[in-house]
Tab-separated table of C-alpha atoms in Angstrom:
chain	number	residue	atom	x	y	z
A	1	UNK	CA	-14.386	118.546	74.118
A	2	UNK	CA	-12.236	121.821	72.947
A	3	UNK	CA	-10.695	121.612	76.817
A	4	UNK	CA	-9.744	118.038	76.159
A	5	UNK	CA	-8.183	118.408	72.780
A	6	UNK	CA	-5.975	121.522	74.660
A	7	UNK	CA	-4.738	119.013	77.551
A	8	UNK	CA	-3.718	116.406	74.807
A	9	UNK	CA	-2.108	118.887	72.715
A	10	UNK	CA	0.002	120.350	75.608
A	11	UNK	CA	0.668	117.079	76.872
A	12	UNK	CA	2.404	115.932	73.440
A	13	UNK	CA	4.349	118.992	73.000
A	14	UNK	CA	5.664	118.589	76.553
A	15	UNK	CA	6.933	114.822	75.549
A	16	UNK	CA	8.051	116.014	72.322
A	17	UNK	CA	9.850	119.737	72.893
A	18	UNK	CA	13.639	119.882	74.310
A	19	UNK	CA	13.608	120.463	77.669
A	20	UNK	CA	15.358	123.536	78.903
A	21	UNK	CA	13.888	123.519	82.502
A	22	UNK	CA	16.560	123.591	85.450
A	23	UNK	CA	15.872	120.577	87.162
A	24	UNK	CA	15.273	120.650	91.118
A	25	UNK	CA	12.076	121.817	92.224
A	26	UNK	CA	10.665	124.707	93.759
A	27	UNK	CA	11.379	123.482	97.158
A	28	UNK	CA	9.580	126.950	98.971
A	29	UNK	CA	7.219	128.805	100.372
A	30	UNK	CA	5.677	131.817	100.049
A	31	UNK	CA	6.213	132.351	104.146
A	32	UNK	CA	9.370	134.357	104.975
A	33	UNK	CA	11.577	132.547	107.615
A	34	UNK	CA	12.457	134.559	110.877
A	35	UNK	CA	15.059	137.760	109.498
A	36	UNK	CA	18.473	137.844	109.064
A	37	UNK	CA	18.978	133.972	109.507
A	38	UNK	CA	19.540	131.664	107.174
A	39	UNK	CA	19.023	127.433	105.657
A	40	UNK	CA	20.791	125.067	103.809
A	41	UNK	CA	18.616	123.304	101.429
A	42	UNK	CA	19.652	119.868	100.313
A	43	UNK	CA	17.250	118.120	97.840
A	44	UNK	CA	17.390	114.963	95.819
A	45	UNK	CA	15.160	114.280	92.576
A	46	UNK	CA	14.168	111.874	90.534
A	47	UNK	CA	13.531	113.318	86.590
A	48	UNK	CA	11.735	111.344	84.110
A	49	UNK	CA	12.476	112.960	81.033
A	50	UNK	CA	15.336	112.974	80.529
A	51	UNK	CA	15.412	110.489	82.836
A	52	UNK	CA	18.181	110.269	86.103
A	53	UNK	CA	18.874	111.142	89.700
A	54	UNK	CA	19.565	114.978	91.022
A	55	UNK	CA	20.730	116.530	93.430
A	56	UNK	CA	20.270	120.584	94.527
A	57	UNK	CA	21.296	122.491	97.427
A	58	UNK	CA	20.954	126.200	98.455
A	59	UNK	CA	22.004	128.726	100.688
A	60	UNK	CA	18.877	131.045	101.891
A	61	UNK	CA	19.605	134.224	103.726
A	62	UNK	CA	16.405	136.239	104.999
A	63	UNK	CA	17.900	139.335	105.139
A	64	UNK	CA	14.299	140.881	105.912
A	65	UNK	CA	10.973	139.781	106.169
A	66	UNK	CA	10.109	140.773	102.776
A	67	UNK	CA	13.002	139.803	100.742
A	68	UNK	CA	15.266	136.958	101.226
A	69	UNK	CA	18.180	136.010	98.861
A	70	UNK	CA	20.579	132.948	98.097
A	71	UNK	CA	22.441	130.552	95.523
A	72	UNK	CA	22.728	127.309	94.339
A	73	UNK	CA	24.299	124.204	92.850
A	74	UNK	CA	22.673	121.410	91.220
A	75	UNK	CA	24.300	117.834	89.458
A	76	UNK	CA	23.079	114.342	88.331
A	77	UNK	CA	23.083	112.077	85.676
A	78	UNK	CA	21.130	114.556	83.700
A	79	UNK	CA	24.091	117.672	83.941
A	80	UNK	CA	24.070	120.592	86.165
A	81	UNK	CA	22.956	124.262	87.158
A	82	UNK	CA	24.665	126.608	88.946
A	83	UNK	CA	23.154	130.291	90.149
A	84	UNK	CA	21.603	132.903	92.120
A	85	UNK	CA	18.278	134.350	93.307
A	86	UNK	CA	16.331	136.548	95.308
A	87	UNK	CA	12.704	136.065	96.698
A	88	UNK	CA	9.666	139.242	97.285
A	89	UNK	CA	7.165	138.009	99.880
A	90	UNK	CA	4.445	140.223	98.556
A	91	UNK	CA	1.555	138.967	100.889
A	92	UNK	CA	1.771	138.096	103.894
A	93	UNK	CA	-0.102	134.095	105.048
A	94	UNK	CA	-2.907	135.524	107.006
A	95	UNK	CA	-5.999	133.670	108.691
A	96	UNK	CA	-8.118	134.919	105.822
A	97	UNK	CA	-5.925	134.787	102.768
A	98	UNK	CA	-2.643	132.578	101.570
A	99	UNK	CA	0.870	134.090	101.280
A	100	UNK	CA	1.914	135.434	98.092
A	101	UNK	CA	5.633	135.266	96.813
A	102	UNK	CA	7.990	135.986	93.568
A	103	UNK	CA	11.176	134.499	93.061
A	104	UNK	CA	13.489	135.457	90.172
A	105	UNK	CA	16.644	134.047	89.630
A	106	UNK	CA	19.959	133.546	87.020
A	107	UNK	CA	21.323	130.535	85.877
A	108	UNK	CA	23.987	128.713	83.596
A	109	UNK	CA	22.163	125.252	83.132
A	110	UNK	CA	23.296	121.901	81.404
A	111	UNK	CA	20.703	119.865	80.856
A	112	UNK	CA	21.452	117.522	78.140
A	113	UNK	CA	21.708	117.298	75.344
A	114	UNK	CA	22.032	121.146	75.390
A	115	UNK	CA	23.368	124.232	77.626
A	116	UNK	CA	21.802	127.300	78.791
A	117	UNK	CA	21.478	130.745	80.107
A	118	UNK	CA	18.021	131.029	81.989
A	119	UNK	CA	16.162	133.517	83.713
A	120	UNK	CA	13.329	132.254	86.135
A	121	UNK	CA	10.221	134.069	87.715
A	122	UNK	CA	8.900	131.522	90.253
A	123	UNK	CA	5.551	133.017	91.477
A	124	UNK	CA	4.168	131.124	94.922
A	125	UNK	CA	1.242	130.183	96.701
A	126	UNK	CA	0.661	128.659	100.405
A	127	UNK	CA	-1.443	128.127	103.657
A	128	UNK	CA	0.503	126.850	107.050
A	129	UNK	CA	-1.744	124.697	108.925
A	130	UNK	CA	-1.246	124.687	112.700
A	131	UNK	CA	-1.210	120.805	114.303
A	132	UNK	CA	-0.279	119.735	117.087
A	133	UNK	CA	3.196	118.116	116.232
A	134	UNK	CA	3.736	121.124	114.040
A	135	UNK	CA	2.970	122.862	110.935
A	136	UNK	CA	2.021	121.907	107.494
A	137	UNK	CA	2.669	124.616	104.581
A	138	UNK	CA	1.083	122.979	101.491
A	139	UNK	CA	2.272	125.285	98.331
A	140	UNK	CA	1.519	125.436	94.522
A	141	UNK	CA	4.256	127.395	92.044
A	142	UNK	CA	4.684	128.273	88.570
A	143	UNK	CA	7.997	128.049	86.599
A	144	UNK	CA	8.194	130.896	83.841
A	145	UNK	CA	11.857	130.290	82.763
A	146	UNK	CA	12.890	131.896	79.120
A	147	UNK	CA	15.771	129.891	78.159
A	148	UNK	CA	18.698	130.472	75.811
A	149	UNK	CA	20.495	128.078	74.423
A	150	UNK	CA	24.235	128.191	74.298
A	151	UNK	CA	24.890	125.057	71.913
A	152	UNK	CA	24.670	124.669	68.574
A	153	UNK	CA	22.461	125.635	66.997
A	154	UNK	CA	21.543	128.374	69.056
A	155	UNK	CA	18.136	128.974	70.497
A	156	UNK	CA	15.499	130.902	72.485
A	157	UNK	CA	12.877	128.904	74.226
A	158	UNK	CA	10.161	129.598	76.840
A	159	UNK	CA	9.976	126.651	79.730
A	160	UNK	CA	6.758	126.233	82.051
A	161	UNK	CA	6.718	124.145	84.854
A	162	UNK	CA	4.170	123.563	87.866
A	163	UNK	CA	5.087	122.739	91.239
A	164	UNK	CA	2.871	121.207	93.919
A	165	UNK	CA	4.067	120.189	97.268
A	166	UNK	CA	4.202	120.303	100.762
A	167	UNK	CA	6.391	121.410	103.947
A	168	UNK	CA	6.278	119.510	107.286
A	169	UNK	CA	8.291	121.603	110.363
A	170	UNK	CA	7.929	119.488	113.747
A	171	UNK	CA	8.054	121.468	116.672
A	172	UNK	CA	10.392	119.625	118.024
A	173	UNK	CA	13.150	119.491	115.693
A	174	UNK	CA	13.413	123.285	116.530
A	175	UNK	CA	13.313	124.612	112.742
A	176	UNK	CA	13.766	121.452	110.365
A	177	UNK	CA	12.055	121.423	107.705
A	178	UNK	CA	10.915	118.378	105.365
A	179	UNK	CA	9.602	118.667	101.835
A	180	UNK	CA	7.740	116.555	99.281
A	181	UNK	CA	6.966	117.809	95.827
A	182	UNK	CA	5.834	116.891	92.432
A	183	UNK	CA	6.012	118.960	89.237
A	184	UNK	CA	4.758	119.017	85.809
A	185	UNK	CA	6.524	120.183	83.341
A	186	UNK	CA	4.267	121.992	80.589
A	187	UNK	CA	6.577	123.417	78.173
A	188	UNK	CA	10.426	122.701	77.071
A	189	UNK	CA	10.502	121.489	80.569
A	190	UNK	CA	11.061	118.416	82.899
A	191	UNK	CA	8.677	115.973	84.777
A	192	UNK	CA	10.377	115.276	88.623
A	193	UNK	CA	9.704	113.905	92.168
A	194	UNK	CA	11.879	116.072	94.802
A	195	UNK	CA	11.946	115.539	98.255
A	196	UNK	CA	14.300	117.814	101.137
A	197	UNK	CA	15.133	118.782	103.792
A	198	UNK	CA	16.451	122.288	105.148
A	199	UNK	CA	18.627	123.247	108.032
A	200	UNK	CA	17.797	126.048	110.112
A	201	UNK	CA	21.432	128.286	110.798
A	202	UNK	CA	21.773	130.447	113.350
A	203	UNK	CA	21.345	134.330	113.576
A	204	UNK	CA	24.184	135.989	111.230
């Protein structure tokens, strides 16, 4: 009873609160890409509240395989985000256990009716399943983003946000990757369907 009274009362202060959330996904895995290459990320959304289109792209360099770094650029009806960010694989996807990452990240973010300065810590979960046309990475993520507010009146807020999606890499599209993801948004924070699809560059 006490359990369901919790998910009611978290659901109506996630209608009800501001959200502060950059839009876009997590769109990632905790599974390093081979080193020093890079992707382009391009990924449209769909957010319900507030509701409109969006689109994000990135630029991922793996400059090892523990750390990997990059920047983005998001816009759609809702407003916009622009920054950077750098990801820790911390544990490695082994037979036995998942893969463990952290991303943090920096961004200026308009989302309206309202403009911010956030800082996000992305922590992320997955398991690549071998097939035989490919792999499958399903993930799970958590968006701790402390937001503050650059309009009047000013603000601090806390945003949480839960990510839960999936990566599809064919064999034989020699590094393409395709993405499907929902997320909840939990706290000062957006509800969203994001699909995408990243490009595998060369060695730099």
């Amino acid at each position: 009873m006490i359990f369901r009274q919790l998910f009611i009362a978290l659901c109506l202060v996630s209608y009800t609160a501001y959200p502060a959330e950059i839009p876009g996904g997590l769109i990632r895995t905790a599974e390093p890409v081979k080193a020093d290459t890079a992707e382009l990320l391009l990924s449209p959304s769909y957010v319900m509240s507030p509701t409109g289109a969006y689109l994000s792209s990135e630029f991922r360099y793996q400059s090892n395989e523990d750390f990997s770094v990059g920047a983005g650029f998001g816009a759609g009806e809702v407003g916009f985000n622009i920054g950077g960010f750098a990801t820790w694989y911390i544990i490695p996807d082994l037979q036995n256990q998942p893969g463990f990452a952290l991303t943090g990240g920096l961004y200026f973010n308009r989302l309206r009716p309202f403009s911010y300065f956030n800082l996000k810590l992305a922590p992320t979960v997955s398991k690549t399943v071998k097939m035989e046309w490919g792999n499958l990475t399903p993930y799970a993520g958590l968006h701790i983003t402390p937001s503050f507010r650059l309009s009047e009146p000013p603000a601090n807020e806390l945003s949480l946000k839960t990510s839960l999606g999936s990566a599809f890499a064919p064999k034989s599209l020699n590094g393409l990757r395709f993405w499907a993801e929902a997320d909840l948004g939990l706290a000062n924070s957006v509800h969203e369907v994001v699909v995408g699809v990243t490009y595998p560059l060369n060695n730099l």
